[in-house]
Structures are given as structure tokens and as C-alpha cells.
């Protein structure tokens, strides 16, 4: 490494599996390499878990569950709050580590630390707010008691694009509810989860309550855990095809599931919108995390009377974006995660151009080390283009013109996905109509970022099941019991 600070940080991250409160090597000492996507260099080798290691993690989570479920809510909440404080104290390390293994600019990584930390703080507070109810039944013959209980050991599978926030968004509500967990981070970005596990250990999480598996054989290791009858909850963030396979496996033991899957977010700009705000929102909604977010705007659906001006303005902004390693000052666009991501962006842009679209800036792979693709604007994208059907997951802004409000709704809803939508309009009634007409689980009205720990994150249709964050998030890890007692006055 060129920076002693980076070398020291990487050396400080645990390289083992975290099972039953112990850091240990994988079975047979097997390891996997972690790469810096900006250079292609190996930055760390860590334990590569086997199916047997997964079984050991399941043993630990199941063994720790009864005591953790019985732990007073206040104690669980205080551990989460200590973890929040410890993370804030090490926020610069966490941000740099994410940049090294994932590629996002450090400034954005700092934002993820702030966002991810909020789940720890939010659920430390939400833990004590879980309530049941008590009352007479309608017939007056008895009393109904409704109580909430932790569902049991949970398996959490997180993606590579937000390695801290996805870990905290799943672990925090699970622990607040009284569940124990096994978390399997993506093999492309496992270091941040290992770093965070060490923070949880320092915060006082008991042995076996949080277990971490890093592995290159995701399918077999995950299936072994999912098929175990002691597991009661599965939470996954990733692609829809993988989510479908996991749901099939989860059906065997009728697991509770949370699935945050693919997106194809429409970004609708009406001719009565404030174009300055719309362009600012577009830059956030598209280029945050280098476009590698399930909430990234995928299709910019712009009313024909303003499409030329909107295209001109976003093109000017995109031309000014600086590309480079995320550790460099002023960089706004880091590398894509790997070669496959670059090839996908190149293919989608090429298909759009073949069908009649125009590239107004960018549109090429960046020569040299690392996996970089130029920030790109593609105008006048034609119906049937692959870029309108597939999630881009890269820094490519694709623009489609429309004429009427009904056209905008039809184009926006013309997808199997329904995670998030963005609408820019100066007309309040139109904004209200779009809230009711767009088929998405979340919507940004005149804003380009919607994620917040206090809000329920999740989608409709093929974008998933369940919600993360908000008051709803903790209930994904709770199950309801109804008890009837005799009328005490009879």
C-alpha cells in the first residue's frame, strides 16, 4: 500500500471467522483474497468459511438464543448504544476501510458511517417501545393478551455496495428484538463487517449472539444454514434472482423472510418542476455510491417540453465529475466493484446507442488499472432498450421523454420492480396523485435521497418483502402470541 495509514488500518481488521465469541480460522485454514477495485491489488486475505463452519455458527447462535431473548430490553438497548458510540469514535477508520474494499469516495463513505450508525441508535431506542395489548374479548367471557416475542436465530446476508449500513440495518433490529444472528457479508467487501463485529464485541455483545461468516462458497454455506430447523429468520439484500432461490430454500422450514431485492427506479421530471432542484436531485439519485445502489435512479422520465434543457444541465454537471481512487481529494466517481460491472455498463450503453440513443458525455471504459467507467449521460433512449429493463448499477444516466402525466405513470410502472421512485413537480395535487399511482414501496417527492433509519425501507412487486428501518423494522424479528384467560370477574 502507498499509505502507511491504510496499511495499519487493514492490519488491524480481524481476519478470522467470529463464531461463539471467538475469532477463529476457517476449516482447513482456507482463505480468500479481498481486492481494492481502484487498483486491482490484494489488500487482505481472510478466512474462507466452509459448510462445517456455517454449522458451527448455527450451533453458536442457537445456543445463545435463550439467554439473549431473556436479557432485559434495557440491557440489549445499552449494548447497541455503546456500539453506536464506539462506531462514531472510529468513523474515520470505518470510512477509509469501506473506500479501500468497495471504492466509493471517502466523503461518501463518511456519509454511510453516519447513516449506518443511525440504525444502532434508532433501534437502541426502539427496543423498549415494542408493545402488546390487553382487553376483554367481544363476548365478555375472557381477557385477550397479545405479546411479542423474538422469532429466533436469524441469518443475515448483506451485499457489497453498502457494507456497513446493510450490516447495521439488519443486526440492530435483530438484537433489539432479542434474536441472535449469523451474518454473511459479500465476499467482495467483507472487511467492514469484520471491523464492525469487533466493535460489537467491545460493546459487550455476549458470545454467540453475533456470528460472522466470510466465504467464497456462498451457495452451499448459506443453504446449509437455511435448511437447519433451528433457524427461524432469513434476511437478504441483493438481486431478485438470488432472492427467489433463497425463498425457495426458506420455504422448507417456513422461515420468516425479509427480502430487499432489485430495483429499476423511475425519476420523473414534469415541466412544472424547479429544474435546478431536479438536476440536483438527479445527481444525488443517480451518482451516489457511483450509481451502485438499489435505490439509484435508473430511468429519467422527463416531460418533452423540458427534456432538452434538463439533458443540457445534467450533461454539464456530469462532465465536471472527477474520476479516481476514492481516497483522493475531490474524487466523485470511484471504480465499479469489478470487471463484470464495467462490462454490464458498457453493454447497456452500447445497446441503447444501437437502438437510437445519443451519448452526450462519457460512454467509455477508463483505461488503466482498476475497474472504472466514465460517468455517462444517454439521451433519447428508445422503448425496448435493455437499459430501461435492467438495473444499471453504474454511473449511467438514461433519459426518456414523455408527453402526458398518464404517459409518465405508464412508463414508470412498466417494470417488474417497485422499490423506489422519484418525482419532481411544483404541483401539489400532481405530487399527491403520483404518490397513489406509482407502484413503488418508497418515493422521493422533490428529493433525490429517501433512505433514513426512522423510515420503513422496502419495495413492492419483485423488489422484495418486508421492511427495514422505522418502527416496522423491529417487527420483522418478532412473532405474535395471543393468550386467552378466563374472565376474572366470573
Short mmCIF file of C-alpha atoms in Angstrom, two decimals:
data_model
loop_
_atom_site.label_atom_id
_atom_site.label_comp_id
_atom_site.label_asym_id
_atom_site.label_seq_id
_atom_site.Cartn_x
_atom_site.Cartn_y
_atom_site.Cartn_z
CA UNK A 1 0.00 0.00 0.00
CA UNK A 2 1.13 3.55 -0.69
CA UNK A 3 -0.22 4.96 2.56
CA UNK A 4 1.04 3.80 5.97
CA UNK A 5 -2.33 4.70 7.46
CA UNK A 6 -4.08 2.33 5.08
CA UNK A 7 -1.61 -0.44 5.83
CA UNK A 8 -2.06 -0.02 9.58
CA UNK A 9 -5.85 0.02 9.30
CA UNK A 10 -6.01 -3.10 7.15
CA UNK A 11 -3.69 -4.95 9.52
CA UNK A 12 -5.97 -4.08 12.45
CA UNK A 13 -9.04 -5.77 10.95
CA UNK A 14 -9.63 -9.33 12.22
CA UNK A 15 -9.01 -11.94 9.53
CA UNK A 16 -10.90 -14.86 11.08
CA UNK A 17 -14.46 -16.07 11.43
CA UNK A 18 -16.31 -14.81 14.50
CA UNK A 19 -18.17 -17.77 16.00
CA UNK A 20 -19.36 -18.18 19.56
CA UNK A 21 -17.47 -15.11 20.71
CA UNK A 22 -14.14 -16.35 19.33
CA UNK A 23 -12.09 -15.30 16.31
CA UNK A 24 -11.00 -18.49 14.57
CA UNK A 25 -9.62 -19.67 11.23
CA UNK A 26 -11.79 -21.41 8.68
CA UNK A 27 -11.86 -25.18 8.48
CA UNK A 28 -8.57 -26.35 6.97
CA UNK A 29 -7.13 -22.83 7.13
CA UNK A 30 -8.74 -21.86 3.82
CA UNK A 31 -8.59 -18.15 2.92
CA UNK A 32 -10.00 -15.73 0.36
CA UNK A 33 -8.47 -12.54 -1.02
CA UNK A 34 -10.03 -9.08 -0.84
CA UNK A 35 -9.18 -6.58 -3.60
CA UNK A 36 -9.05 -2.81 -3.97
CA UNK A 37 -11.21 -2.19 -7.08
CA UNK A 38 -9.33 1.05 -7.77
CA UNK A 39 -6.03 -0.78 -8.30
CA UNK A 40 -6.84 -4.47 -8.59
CA UNK A 41 -4.36 -5.20 -5.79
CA UNK A 42 -4.99 -7.70 -3.00
CA UNK A 43 -5.37 -5.74 0.24
CA UNK A 44 -6.10 -8.55 2.70
CA UNK A 45 -6.55 -12.32 2.93
CA UNK A 46 -9.20 -13.56 5.38
CA UNK A 47 -10.84 -16.79 6.49
CA UNK A 48 -12.97 -18.59 3.89
CA UNK A 49 -15.74 -20.47 5.72
CA UNK A 50 -16.91 -23.97 4.82
CA UNK A 51 -20.29 -25.64 5.30
CA UNK A 52 -18.96 -27.06 8.58
CA UNK A 53 -18.05 -23.55 9.74
CA UNK A 54 -21.60 -22.49 8.94
CA UNK A 55 -22.93 -25.32 11.08
CA UNK A 56 -20.70 -24.20 13.94
CA UNK A 57 -22.08 -20.67 13.64
CA UNK A 58 -25.61 -22.07 13.71
CA UNK A 59 -24.76 -24.03 16.86
CA UNK A 60 -23.47 -20.84 18.48
CA UNK A 61 -26.48 -18.73 17.51
CA UNK A 62 -28.97 -21.36 18.62
CA UNK A 63 -27.13 -21.93 21.88
CA UNK A 64 -27.02 -18.24 22.74
CA UNK A 65 -30.63 -17.50 21.82
CA UNK A 66 -32.50 -18.44 25.05
CA UNK A 67 -30.31 -16.27 27.27
CA UNK A 68 -30.28 -13.33 24.84
CA UNK A 69 -34.05 -13.47 24.39
CA UNK A 70 -34.40 -13.36 28.18
CA UNK A 71 -31.99 -10.43 28.53
CA UNK A 72 -33.82 -7.30 29.69
CA UNK A 73 -34.62 -4.93 26.86
CA UNK A 74 -32.73 -2.11 28.51
CA UNK A 75 -29.52 -4.16 28.57
CA UNK A 76 -29.85 -5.02 24.89
CA UNK A 77 -30.52 -1.36 24.09
CA UNK A 78 -27.49 -0.16 26.04
CA UNK A 79 -25.21 -2.53 24.13
CA UNK A 80 -26.49 -1.12 20.84
CA UNK A 81 -25.98 2.41 22.10
CA UNK A 82 -22.41 1.60 23.14
CA UNK A 83 -21.81 0.17 19.67
CA UNK A 84 -23.09 3.43 18.18
CA UNK A 85 -20.72 5.46 20.33
CA UNK A 86 -17.75 3.23 19.51
CA UNK A 87 -18.52 3.46 15.80
CA UNK A 88 -18.65 7.26 15.96
CA UNK A 89 -15.29 7.27 17.72
CA UNK A 90 -13.84 5.23 14.84
CA UNK A 91 -15.80 6.76 11.99
CA UNK A 92 -12.73 7.82 10.01
CA UNK A 93 -11.32 4.30 10.12
CA UNK A 94 -14.66 2.81 9.09
CA UNK A 95 -14.99 5.24 6.18
CA UNK A 96 -11.48 4.62 4.89
CA UNK A 97 -11.90 0.85 5.16
CA UNK A 98 -15.07 0.97 3.05
CA UNK A 99 -13.31 3.04 0.42
CA UNK A 100 -10.43 0.60 0.26
CA UNK A 101 -12.55 -2.50 -0.28
CA UNK A 102 -15.54 -1.05 -2.14
CA UNK A 103 -14.17 2.02 -3.94
CA UNK A 104 -16.63 4.77 -3.00
CA UNK A 105 -15.14 8.23 -2.30
CA UNK A 106 -14.21 8.74 1.34
CA UNK A 107 -16.67 11.63 1.63
CA UNK A 108 -19.49 9.26 0.68
CA UNK A 109 -18.14 6.58 2.98
CA UNK A 110 -18.34 9.05 5.86
CA UNK A 111 -21.99 9.55 4.96
CA UNK A 112 -22.54 5.80 5.13
CA UNK A 113 -20.97 5.66 8.59
CA UNK A 114 -23.41 8.36 9.74
CA UNK A 115 -26.36 6.59 8.09
CA UNK A 116 -25.36 3.13 9.25
CA UNK A 117 -24.74 4.31 12.77
CA UNK A 118 -28.25 5.69 12.98
CA UNK A 119 -29.69 2.16 12.85
CA UNK A 120 -27.79 1.35 16.04
CA UNK A 121 -29.09 4.48 17.74
CA UNK A 122 -32.64 4.15 16.37
CA UNK A 123 -33.10 0.52 17.40
CA UNK A 124 -31.43 1.07 20.77
CA UNK A 125 -34.34 3.43 21.38
CA UNK A 126 -37.00 1.38 19.58
CA UNK A 127 -36.24 -1.77 21.60
CA UNK A 128 -38.19 -0.52 24.61
CA UNK A 129 -41.17 0.57 22.50
CA UNK A 130 -42.38 -2.90 21.49
CA UNK A 131 -45.84 -3.30 22.95
CA UNK A 132 -48.63 -5.82 23.19
CA UNK A 133 -52.22 -5.30 24.26
CA UNK A 134 -54.73 -6.47 26.84
CA UNK A 135 -58.52 -6.32 26.83
CA UNK A 136 -61.81 -8.14 27.09
CA UNK A 137 -63.00 -10.23 24.18
CA UNK A 138 -66.21 -9.03 22.49
CA UNK A 139 -68.29 -11.69 24.21
CA UNK A 140 -67.02 -10.70 27.65
CA UNK A 141 -66.13 -14.29 28.50
CA UNK A 142 -62.39 -13.76 28.83
CA UNK A 143 -59.40 -11.48 28.54
CA UNK A 144 -57.16 -11.33 25.48
CA UNK A 145 -53.41 -10.83 25.96
CA UNK A 146 -51.28 -10.16 22.85
CA UNK A 147 -47.50 -10.30 23.34
CA UNK A 148 -44.43 -10.01 21.08
CA UNK A 149 -41.52 -12.46 21.21
CA UNK A 150 -38.18 -12.73 19.34
CA UNK A 151 -38.58 -15.03 16.37
CA UNK A 152 -35.30 -16.88 16.96
CA UNK A 153 -31.87 -17.22 15.37
CA UNK A 154 -31.58 -15.15 12.18
CA UNK A 155 -29.38 -15.48 9.09
CA UNK A 156 -28.45 -12.14 7.56
CA UNK A 157 -26.96 -11.93 4.05
CA UNK A 158 -25.62 -8.50 3.10
CA UNK A 159 -24.48 -7.04 -0.25
CA UNK A 160 -21.18 -5.43 -1.22
CA UNK A 161 -22.38 -1.92 -2.07
CA UNK A 162 -23.14 -0.60 1.45
CA UNK A 163 -21.05 -2.89 3.65
CA UNK A 164 -21.60 -1.03 6.92
CA UNK A 165 -25.16 0.25 6.59
CA UNK A 166 -26.52 -3.10 5.44
CA UNK A 167 -24.90 -4.81 8.44
CA UNK A 168 -26.24 -2.31 10.97
CA UNK A 169 -29.67 -2.19 9.31
CA UNK A 170 -30.08 -5.93 9.88
CA UNK A 171 -28.11 -6.59 13.06
CA UNK A 172 -29.52 -3.69 15.11
CA UNK A 173 -33.23 -4.61 14.92
CA UNK A 174 -32.45 -8.31 15.35
CA UNK A 175 -30.50 -7.71 18.54
CA UNK A 176 -33.02 -5.17 19.81
CA UNK A 177 -35.79 -7.75 19.36
CA UNK A 178 -33.84 -10.45 21.22
CA UNK A 179 -32.68 -12.53 18.25
CA UNK A 180 -29.22 -13.95 17.76
CA UNK A 181 -27.66 -13.68 14.30
CA UNK A 182 -25.29 -15.14 11.78
CA UNK A 183 -24.21 -12.53 9.25
CA UNK A 184 -22.62 -13.39 5.93
CA UNK A 185 -21.18 -10.34 4.19
CA UNK A 186 -20.44 -10.31 0.46
CA UNK A 187 -17.06 -11.84 -0.34
CA UNK A 188 -16.13 -8.69 -2.30
CA UNK A 189 -16.42 -6.40 0.76
CA UNK A 190 -16.16 -8.43 3.99
CA UNK A 191 -13.66 -6.29 5.89
CA UNK A 192 -16.12 -3.66 7.07
CA UNK A 193 -18.34 -6.32 8.64
CA UNK A 194 -15.36 -7.86 10.45
CA UNK A 195 -14.40 -4.38 11.67
CA UNK A 196 -17.96 -3.82 12.90
CA UNK A 197 -18.10 -7.23 14.60
CA UNK A 198 -15.05 -6.25 16.64
CA UNK A 199 -16.90 -3.09 17.70
CA UNK A 200 -19.91 -5.16 18.77
CA UNK A 201 -17.63 -7.43 20.76
CA UNK A 202 -16.12 -4.40 22.50
CA UNK A 203 -19.62 -3.04 23.16
CA UNK A 204 -20.41 -6.15 25.17
CA UNK A 205 -22.43 -8.37 22.85
CA UNK A 206 -22.40 -11.82 24.56
CA UNK A 207 -20.70 -14.79 22.93
CA UNK A 208 -22.78 -16.41 20.21
CA UNK A 209 -25.23 -13.53 19.82
CA UNK A 210 -23.45 -12.24 16.70
CA UNK A 211 -21.54 -14.63 14.45
CA UNK A 212 -19.74 -13.65 11.23
CA UNK A 213 -19.05 -15.95 8.28
CA UNK A 214 -16.91 -14.79 5.39
CA UNK A 215 -16.89 -17.22 2.49
CA UNK A 216 -16.32 -17.62 -1.23
CA UNK A 217 -18.73 -20.60 -1.38
CA UNK A 218 -21.84 -18.62 -0.60
CA UNK A 219 -24.42 -21.03 -2.01
CA UNK A 220 -23.50 -24.21 -0.10
CA UNK A 221 -22.70 -22.40 3.16
CA UNK A 222 -25.94 -20.40 3.05
CA UNK A 223 -28.11 -23.36 2.11
CA UNK A 224 -26.72 -25.42 4.97
CA UNK A 225 -27.76 -22.72 7.44
CA UNK A 226 -31.15 -22.08 5.82
CA UNK A 227 -32.02 -25.79 5.88
CA UNK A 228 -31.22 -26.06 9.59
CA UNK A 229 -34.52 -26.34 11.51
CA UNK A 230 -33.17 -24.17 14.32
CA UNK A 231 -33.02 -21.12 12.05
CA UNK A 232 -36.22 -19.05 12.18
CA UNK A 233 -35.47 -15.91 10.17
CA UNK A 234 -33.75 -15.07 6.88
CA UNK A 235 -32.95 -11.51 5.80
CA UNK A 236 -31.33 -10.90 2.41
CA UNK A 237 -30.35 -7.84 0.41
CA UNK A 238 -29.29 -8.49 -3.17
CA UNK A 239 -30.54 -9.40 -6.62
CA UNK A 240 -34.05 -10.68 -7.30
CA UNK A 241 -32.90 -13.98 -8.90
CA UNK A 242 -30.82 -14.86 -5.83
CA UNK A 243 -33.65 -13.79 -3.56
CA UNK A 244 -36.04 -16.11 -5.38
CA UNK A 245 -33.70 -19.07 -4.85
CA UNK A 246 -33.35 -18.23 -1.17
CA UNK A 247 -37.12 -18.00 -0.78
CA UNK A 248 -37.44 -21.48 -2.25
CA UNK A 249 -34.95 -22.78 0.30
CA UNK A 250 -36.64 -20.88 3.14
CA UNK A 251 -39.99 -22.43 2.29
CA UNK A 252 -38.77 -25.81 3.55
CA UNK A 253 -38.81 -24.65 7.17
CA UNK A 254 -41.39 -21.86 6.64
CA UNK A 255 -38.90 -19.20 7.69
CA UNK A 256 -39.80 -15.61 8.33
CA UNK A 257 -38.15 -13.70 5.47
CA UNK A 258 -37.16 -10.15 4.64
CA UNK A 259 -36.09 -9.64 1.02
CA UNK A 260 -34.72 -6.33 -0.22
CA UNK A 261 -34.20 -7.12 -3.89
CA UNK A 262 -33.59 -5.39 -7.22
CA UNK A 263 -34.80 -2.00 -8.35
CA UNK A 264 -35.46 -0.07 -11.54
CA UNK A 265 -36.23 3.35 -10.11
CA UNK A 266 -38.02 5.92 -12.26
CA UNK A 267 -37.07 9.58 -11.84
CA UNK A 268 -39.95 11.63 -13.25
CA UNK A 269 -39.48 15.32 -14.08
CA UNK A 270 -42.58 17.33 -15.01
CA UNK A 271 -42.45 20.63 -16.87
CA UNK A 272 -43.65 22.49 -13.76
CA UNK A 273 -40.68 21.27 -11.68
CA UNK A 274 -37.94 23.51 -10.35
CA UNK A 275 -35.24 22.37 -12.78
CA UNK A 276 -32.40 23.45 -10.50
CA UNK A 277 -33.74 21.19 -7.77
CA UNK A 278 -34.49 18.43 -10.26
CA UNK A 279 -30.92 18.44 -11.57
CA UNK A 280 -29.50 18.49 -8.04
CA UNK A 281 -31.81 15.59 -7.15
CA UNK A 282 -30.79 13.70 -10.28
CA UNK A 283 -27.11 13.93 -9.41
CA UNK A 284 -27.78 12.50 -5.96
CA UNK A 285 -30.23 9.84 -7.06
CA UNK A 286 -28.00 8.61 -9.87
CA UNK A 287 -24.36 9.05 -8.86
CA UNK A 288 -24.48 8.37 -5.11
CA UNK A 289 -22.30 5.31 -4.48
CA UNK A 290 -21.12 5.50 -8.12
CA UNK A 291 -24.63 4.50 -9.19
CA UNK A 292 -24.24 1.17 -7.40
CA UNK A 293 -27.36 1.31 -5.24
CA UNK A 294 -30.71 -0.44 -5.46
CA UNK A 295 -32.25 2.98 -4.87
CA UNK A 296 -30.31 4.60 -7.73
CA UNK A 297 -32.47 6.28 -10.33
CA UNK A 298 -32.42 4.04 -13.38
CA UNK A 299 -34.80 5.72 -15.85
CA UNK A 300 -35.04 9.51 -16.09
CA UNK A 301 -38.51 10.14 -17.47
CA UNK A 302 -38.63 13.82 -18.45
CA UNK A 303 -41.51 15.80 -19.93
CA UNK A 304 -40.77 16.63 -23.54
CA UNK A 305 -41.05 20.41 -23.15
CA UNK A 306 -38.12 20.45 -20.69
CA UNK A 307 -36.16 17.36 -21.72
CA UNK A 308 -33.65 19.28 -23.85
CA UNK A 309 -32.88 21.75 -21.05
CA UNK A 310 -32.72 19.01 -18.41
CA UNK A 311 -30.36 16.99 -20.59
CA UNK A 312 -28.12 20.01 -21.18
CA UNK A 313 -27.87 20.79 -17.48
CA UNK A 314 -27.15 17.26 -16.27
CA UNK A 315 -24.62 16.78 -19.07
CA UNK A 316 -22.72 19.88 -17.94
CA UNK A 317 -22.71 18.63 -14.35
CA UNK A 318 -21.61 15.13 -15.27
CA UNK A 319 -18.77 16.41 -17.48
CA UNK A 320 -17.29 18.11 -14.42
CA UNK A 321 -17.25 14.99 -12.23
CA UNK A 322 -13.80 13.83 -11.19
CA UNK A 323 -12.90 10.15 -11.55
CA UNK A 324 -10.28 8.45 -9.40
CA UNK A 325 -9.43 6.36 -6.37
CA UNK A 326 -11.83 7.20 -3.59
CA UNK A 327 -9.02 8.22 -1.23
CA UNK A 328 -8.03 11.15 -3.48
CA UNK A 329 -9.29 14.64 -2.68
CA UNK A 330 -12.22 15.82 -4.77
CA UNK A 331 -12.99 12.46 -6.37
CA UNK A 332 -16.71 11.97 -7.03
CA UNK A 333 -16.65 8.78 -9.12
CA UNK A 334 -14.64 5.83 -7.88
CA UNK A 335 -14.29 2.43 -9.50
CA UNK A 336 -17.11 -0.02 -10.12
CA UNK A 337 -16.86 -3.11 -7.98
CA UNK A 338 -15.40 -5.47 -10.59
CA UNK A 339 -14.91 -6.20 -14.30
CA UNK A 340 -18.41 -7.64 -14.67
CA UNK A 341 -19.94 -4.35 -13.52
CA UNK A 342 -17.90 -2.44 -16.10
CA UNK A 343 -18.88 -4.87 -18.85
CA UNK A 344 -22.56 -4.52 -17.93
CA UNK A 345 -22.48 -0.72 -18.09
CA UNK A 346 -20.67 -0.86 -21.43
CA UNK A 347 -23.18 -3.35 -22.82
CA UNK A 348 -26.26 -1.39 -21.72
CA UNK A 349 -24.96 1.87 -23.18
CA UNK A 350 -23.97 0.13 -26.41
CA UNK A 351 -27.42 -1.42 -26.79
CA UNK A 352 -29.13 1.94 -26.19
CA UNK A 353 -26.98 3.66 -28.81
CA UNK A 354 -27.64 0.89 -31.32
CA UNK A 355 -31.38 1.50 -30.85
CA UNK A 356 -31.06 5.26 -31.47
CA UNK A 357 -30.00 6.90 -28.21
CA UNK A 358 -27.30 9.56 -28.05
CA UNK A 359 -24.39 9.71 -25.59
CA UNK A 360 -23.96 13.36 -24.56
CA UNK A 361 -20.96 12.70 -22.31
CA UNK A 362 -18.92 9.70 -21.18
CA UNK A 363 -19.81 6.29 -22.52
CA UNK A 364 -16.41 4.61 -22.28
CA UNK A 365 -14.31 2.39 -20.07
CA UNK A 366 -11.43 4.24 -18.41
CA UNK A 367 -8.02 2.87 -19.44
CA UNK A 368 -5.53 1.88 -16.78
CA UNK A 369 -5.63 -0.10 -13.54
CA UNK A 370 -8.87 -0.58 -11.64
CA UNK A 371 -12.45 -1.01 -12.83
CA UNK A 372 -13.54 2.47 -13.85
CA UNK A 373 -16.32 3.57 -16.18
CA UNK A 374 -16.89 7.18 -17.18
CA UNK A 375 -19.94 8.95 -15.71
CA UNK A 376 -22.32 8.95 -18.65
CA UNK A 377 -25.50 10.60 -19.91
CA UNK A 378 -27.54 8.82 -22.59
CA UNK A 379 -30.33 10.90 -24.13
CA UNK A 380 -33.44 9.96 -26.13
CA UNK A 381 -33.41 6.32 -25.04
CA UNK A 382 -35.85 4.33 -27.13
CA UNK A 383 -38.54 1.90 -25.91
CA UNK A 384 -37.28 -1.68 -25.79
CA UNK A 385 -33.73 -0.69 -24.83
CA UNK A 386 -32.13 -3.02 -22.28
CA UNK A 387 -31.10 -0.05 -20.16
CA UNK A 388 -34.79 0.56 -19.39
CA UNK A 389 -35.39 -3.04 -18.26
CA UNK A 390 -32.22 -3.90 -16.36
CA UNK A 391 -30.81 -2.33 -13.22
CA UNK A 392 -27.74 -0.42 -14.42
CA UNK A 393 -25.76 -0.38 -11.16
CA UNK A 394 -23.27 2.08 -12.59
CA UNK A 395 -22.78 5.81 -13.31
CA UNK A 396 -25.06 5.96 -16.36
CA UNK A 397 -27.97 8.42 -16.55
CA UNK A 398 -30.55 7.36 -19.18
CA UNK A 399 -33.18 9.87 -20.30
CA UNK A 400 -36.60 9.07 -21.82
CA UNK A 401 -39.03 11.80 -22.94
CA UNK A 402 -42.78 11.73 -22.21
CA UNK A 403 -45.78 13.88 -23.11
CA UNK A 404 -48.61 13.50 -20.58
CA UNK A 405 -48.94 12.58 -16.92
CA UNK A 406 -50.58 9.31 -17.91
CA UNK A 407 -47.59 8.56 -20.15
CA UNK A 408 -45.21 9.20 -17.25
CA UNK A 409 -47.13 6.84 -14.98
CA UNK A 410 -47.29 4.14 -17.64
CA UNK A 411 -43.55 4.31 -18.37
CA UNK A 412 -42.62 4.48 -14.67
CA UNK A 413 -44.74 1.44 -13.79
CA UNK A 414 -43.63 -0.57 -16.82
CA UNK A 415 -41.26 -2.80 -14.84
CA UNK A 416 -41.45 -5.88 -12.66
CA UNK A 417 -39.67 -3.94 -9.92
CA UNK A 418 -41.09 -1.46 -7.42
CA UNK A 419 -38.53 -0.35 -4.89
CA UNK A 420 -38.37 3.46 -5.09
CA UNK A 421 -39.46 6.29 -7.36
CA UNK A 422 -38.58 9.96 -7.57
CA UNK A 423 -40.92 12.71 -8.75
CA UNK A 424 -40.18 16.39 -9.32
CA UNK A 425 -43.16 18.68 -9.77
CA UNK A 426 -44.30 22.06 -8.49
CA UNK A 427 -47.93 20.96 -8.48
CA UNK A 428 -49.04 19.65 -5.08
CA UNK A 429 -52.09 17.83 -6.43
CA UNK A 430 -49.96 16.14 -9.10
CA UNK A 431 -47.47 15.08 -6.44
CA UNK A 432 -50.32 13.55 -4.42
CA UNK A 433 -51.59 11.72 -7.49
CA UNK A 434 -48.15 10.29 -8.13
CA UNK A 435 -47.92 9.03 -4.55
CA UNK A 436 -51.05 6.99 -5.22
CA UNK A 437 -50.29 5.95 -8.81
CA UNK A 438 -46.65 4.88 -8.79
CA UNK A 439 -46.13 1.24 -7.87
CA UNK A 440 -43.17 1.53 -5.51
CA UNK A 441 -42.65 0.93 -1.81
CA UNK A 442 -40.88 4.28 -1.38
CA UNK A 443 -40.99 7.63 -3.13
CA UNK A 444 -38.97 10.83 -3.08
CA UNK A 445 -41.13 13.85 -3.88
CA UNK A 446 -38.82 16.69 -4.94
CA UNK A 447 -35.90 14.99 -3.17
CA UNK A 448 -33.18 12.70 -4.55
CA UNK A 449 -32.39 10.59 -1.46
CA UNK A 450 -35.04 8.82 0.63
CA UNK A 451 -33.15 6.47 2.98
CA UNK A 452 -33.48 7.13 6.70
CA UNK A 453 -33.15 4.84 9.72
CA UNK A 454 -36.50 6.05 11.06
CA UNK A 455 -38.35 5.15 7.84
CA UNK A 456 -39.54 1.75 6.55
CA UNK A 457 -37.25 0.73 3.66
CA UNK A 458 -38.59 -1.84 1.20
CA UNK A 459 -40.32 -2.46 -2.09
CA UNK A 460 -43.36 -3.77 -3.94
CA UNK A 461 -43.61 -6.43 -6.65
CA UNK A 462 -40.30 -8.16 -7.47
CA UNK A 463 -38.37 -5.71 -5.30
CA UNK A 464 -38.99 -7.70 -2.17
CA UNK A 465 -40.81 -8.47 1.05
CA UNK A 466 -40.78 -6.86 4.48
CA UNK A 467 -39.33 -3.59 5.71
CA UNK A 468 -36.06 -2.47 7.29
CA UNK A 469 -35.80 0.61 9.47
CA UNK A 470 -38.55 2.54 11.18
CA UNK A 471 -40.95 1.12 13.73
CA UNK A 472 -41.67 -1.62 11.21
CA UNK A 473 -38.07 -2.86 11.17
CA UNK A 474 -38.03 -4.44 14.61
CA UNK A 475 -41.28 -6.32 13.96
CA UNK A 476 -39.57 -8.29 11.21
CA UNK A 477 -37.75 -10.05 14.08
CA UNK A 478 -40.75 -10.53 16.37
CA UNK A 479 -43.60 -13.02 16.40
CA UNK A 480 -47.02 -12.52 17.95
CA UNK A 481 -48.65 -14.66 20.64
CA UNK A 482 -52.30 -14.39 21.63
CA UNK A 483 -53.38 -15.76 25.03
CA UNK A 484 -56.95 -16.03 26.28
CA UNK A 485 -57.57 -16.06 30.02
CA UNK A 486 -60.85 -16.59 31.82
CA UNK A 487 -62.99 -13.62 32.83
CA UNK A 488 -61.52 -12.71 36.24
CA UNK A 489 -64.93 -11.47 37.42
CA UNK A 490 -66.90 -14.60 36.53
#
